[in-house]
Coordinates of C-alpha atoms in Angstrom, one line a residue:
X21 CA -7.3 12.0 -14.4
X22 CA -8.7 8.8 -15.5
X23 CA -9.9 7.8 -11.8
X24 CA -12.0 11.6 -11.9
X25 CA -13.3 10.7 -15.2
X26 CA -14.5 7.9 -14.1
X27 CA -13.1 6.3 -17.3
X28 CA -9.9 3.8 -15.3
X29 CA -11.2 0.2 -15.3
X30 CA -9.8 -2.3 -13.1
X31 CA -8.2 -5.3 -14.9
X32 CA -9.1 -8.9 -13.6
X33 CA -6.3 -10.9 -13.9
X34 CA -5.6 -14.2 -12.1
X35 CA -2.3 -13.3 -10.2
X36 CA 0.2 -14.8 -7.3
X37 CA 0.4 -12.6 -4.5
X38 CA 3.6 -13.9 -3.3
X39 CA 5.4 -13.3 -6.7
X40 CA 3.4 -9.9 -6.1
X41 CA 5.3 -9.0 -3.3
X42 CA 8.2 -10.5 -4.0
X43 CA 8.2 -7.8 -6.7
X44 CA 7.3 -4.9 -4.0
X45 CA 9.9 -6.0 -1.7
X46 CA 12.7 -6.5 -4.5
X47 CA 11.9 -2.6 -5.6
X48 CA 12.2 -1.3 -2.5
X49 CA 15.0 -3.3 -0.7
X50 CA 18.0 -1.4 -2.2
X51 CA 16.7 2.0 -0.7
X52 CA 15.9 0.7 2.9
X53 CA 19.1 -1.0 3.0
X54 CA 20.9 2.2 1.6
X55 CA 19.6 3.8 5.0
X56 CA 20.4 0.5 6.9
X57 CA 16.5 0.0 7.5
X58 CA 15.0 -3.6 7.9
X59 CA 12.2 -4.4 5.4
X60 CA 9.8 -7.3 6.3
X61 CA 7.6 -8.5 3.6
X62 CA 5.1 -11.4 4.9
X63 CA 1.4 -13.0 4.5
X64 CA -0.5 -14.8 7.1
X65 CA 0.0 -18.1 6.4
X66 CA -4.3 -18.4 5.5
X67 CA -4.0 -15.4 3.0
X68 CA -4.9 -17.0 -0.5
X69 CA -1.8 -17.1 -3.0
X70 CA -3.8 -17.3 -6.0
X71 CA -5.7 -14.2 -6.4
X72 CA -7.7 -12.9 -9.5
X73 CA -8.2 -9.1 -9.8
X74 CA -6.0 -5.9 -10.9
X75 CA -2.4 -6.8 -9.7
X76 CA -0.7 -3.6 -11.3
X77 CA -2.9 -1.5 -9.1
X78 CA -2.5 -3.3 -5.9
X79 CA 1.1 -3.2 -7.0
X80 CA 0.9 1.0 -6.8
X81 CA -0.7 1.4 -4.3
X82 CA 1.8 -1.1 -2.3
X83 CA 4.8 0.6 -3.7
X84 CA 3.7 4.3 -2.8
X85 CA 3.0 3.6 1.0
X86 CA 6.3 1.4 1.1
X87 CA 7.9 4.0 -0.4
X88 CA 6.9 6.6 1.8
X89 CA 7.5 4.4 4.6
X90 CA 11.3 4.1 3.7
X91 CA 11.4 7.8 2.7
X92 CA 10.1 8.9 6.0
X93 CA 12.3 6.8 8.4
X94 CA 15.7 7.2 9.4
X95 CA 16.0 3.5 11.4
X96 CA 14.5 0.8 12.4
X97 CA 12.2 -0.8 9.9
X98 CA 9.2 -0.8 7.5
X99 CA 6.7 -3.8 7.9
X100 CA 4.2 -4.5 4.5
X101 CA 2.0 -7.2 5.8
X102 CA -1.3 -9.2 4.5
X103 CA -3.7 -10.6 6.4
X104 CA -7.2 -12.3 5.3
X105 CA -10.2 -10.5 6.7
X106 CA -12.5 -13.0 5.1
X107 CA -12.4 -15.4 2.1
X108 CA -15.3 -17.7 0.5
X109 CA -17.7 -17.7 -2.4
X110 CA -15.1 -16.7 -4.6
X111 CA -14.2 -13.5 -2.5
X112 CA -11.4 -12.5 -0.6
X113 CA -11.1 -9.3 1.5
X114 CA -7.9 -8.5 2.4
X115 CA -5.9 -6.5 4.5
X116 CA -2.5 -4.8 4.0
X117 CA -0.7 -2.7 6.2
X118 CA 2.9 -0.9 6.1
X119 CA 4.1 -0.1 9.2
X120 CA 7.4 2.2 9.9
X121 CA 9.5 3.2 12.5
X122 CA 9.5 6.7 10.7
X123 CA 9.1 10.4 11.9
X124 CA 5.5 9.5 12.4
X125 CA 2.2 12.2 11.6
X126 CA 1.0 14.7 14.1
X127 CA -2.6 13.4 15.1
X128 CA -4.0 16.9 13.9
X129 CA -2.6 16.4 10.5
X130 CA -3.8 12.9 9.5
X131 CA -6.8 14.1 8.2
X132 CA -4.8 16.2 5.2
X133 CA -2.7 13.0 4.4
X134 CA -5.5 11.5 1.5
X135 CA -6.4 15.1 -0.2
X136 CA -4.6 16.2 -3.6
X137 CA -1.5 17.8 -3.4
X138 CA -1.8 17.9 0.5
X139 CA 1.3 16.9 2.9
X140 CA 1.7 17.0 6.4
X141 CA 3.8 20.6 6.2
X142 CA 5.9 22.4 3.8
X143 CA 8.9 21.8 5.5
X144 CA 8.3 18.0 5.2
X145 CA 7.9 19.0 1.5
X146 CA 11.4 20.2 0.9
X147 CA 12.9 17.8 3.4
X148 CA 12.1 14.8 1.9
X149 CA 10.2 15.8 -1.5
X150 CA 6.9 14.4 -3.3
X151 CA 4.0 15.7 -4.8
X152 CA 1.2 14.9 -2.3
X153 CA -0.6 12.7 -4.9
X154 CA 0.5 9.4 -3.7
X155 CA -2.0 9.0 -1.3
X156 CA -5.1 10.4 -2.9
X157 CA -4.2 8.4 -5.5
X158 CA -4.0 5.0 -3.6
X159 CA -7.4 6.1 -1.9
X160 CA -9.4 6.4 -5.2
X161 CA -7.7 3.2 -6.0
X162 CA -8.5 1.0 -3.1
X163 CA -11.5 2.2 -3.1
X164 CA -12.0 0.9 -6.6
X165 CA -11.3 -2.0 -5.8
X166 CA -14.1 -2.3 -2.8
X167 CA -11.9 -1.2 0.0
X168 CA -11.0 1.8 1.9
X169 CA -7.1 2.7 3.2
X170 CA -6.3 4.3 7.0
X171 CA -3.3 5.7 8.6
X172 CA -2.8 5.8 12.4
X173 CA 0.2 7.4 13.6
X174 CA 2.2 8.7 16.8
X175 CA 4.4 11.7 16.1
X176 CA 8.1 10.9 16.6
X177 CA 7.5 7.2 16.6
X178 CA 6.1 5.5 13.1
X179 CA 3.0 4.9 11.4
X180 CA 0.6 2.3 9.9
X181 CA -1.1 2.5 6.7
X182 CA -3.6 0.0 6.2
X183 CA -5.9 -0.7 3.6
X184 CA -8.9 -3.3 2.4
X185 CA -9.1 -4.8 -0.7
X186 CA -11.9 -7.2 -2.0
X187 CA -10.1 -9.5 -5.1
X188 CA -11.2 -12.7 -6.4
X189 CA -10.4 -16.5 -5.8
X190 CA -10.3 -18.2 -8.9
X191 CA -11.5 -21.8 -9.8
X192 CA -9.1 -24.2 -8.4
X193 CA -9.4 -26.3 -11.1
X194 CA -8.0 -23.8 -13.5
X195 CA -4.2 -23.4 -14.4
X196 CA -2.3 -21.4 -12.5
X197 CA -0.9 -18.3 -14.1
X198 CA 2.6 -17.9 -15.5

């Protein structure tokens, strides 16, 4: 309700994405291995560590699209990933992507996926459970946060949520956070 009011301000904190998603991974290892699901958590090896913007929100939007990535697959795996689209003049645009080996999205359904209280089909919806917020949420987010999300997916075979963030390089000459 905040993001609709217009009223949810981002923080800008200085932050270190590995310990970031260290964090994601350690939340979400338990239920993948529960199902015997692999989870790979990696950054490109140019990604920027030291980040400065809203780390809690990243953090959400991180832990619903890995979440519905081990909710929706049965085997196999679920990939988060980062990857530097551009960095300089104390910017850096990021990209992050969770890719599953899930029940995948029917190509005529993707465009319900970021709507309010909108899932793929009902029967989805008492398989496996949710509210359909998740992803409208993490759209208003990223977007917030000068980026935009995207899903492609092949029905039967897995799916790839990706989204853009733009967050900030702090001054190297300043401690790093605790």
């Amino acid at each position: 309700s905040k993001i609709e009011a217009g009223k949810l301000e981002l923080e800008s904190l200085d932050f270190h994405l590995n310990a970031l998603l260290d964090n994601v991974a350690a939340i979400h290892a338990l239920g993948a291995q529960k199902k015997g699901i692999e989870l790979i958590c990696s950054a490109d090896p140019d990604v920027p560590t030291r980040l400065r913007g809203d780390p809690a929100r990243l953090r959400q939007v991180l832990n619903n699209l890995a979440g519905n990535a081990i909710k929706f697959t049965q085997r196999g795996e679920v990939a988060i990933r980062v990857s530097t689209i551009s960095a300089g003049a104390g910017q850096a645009r990021l990209r992050f992507s969770v890719r599953d080996s899930g029940i995948g999205i029917p190509e005529e359904r993707l465009g319900l996926l970021f709507h309010k209280f909108s899932q793929v089909d009902s029967s989805t919806t008492r398989k496996f459970g949710g509210t359909g917020l998740g992803l409208a949420i993490s759209k208003q987010l990223c977007e917030l946060m000068g980026g935009e999300i995207g899903v492609t997916s092949q029905f039967g075979v897995g799916s790839e949520f990706s989204f853009t963030v733009c967050l900030g390089l702090p001054d190297p000459s300043s401690a790093p956070p605790e």
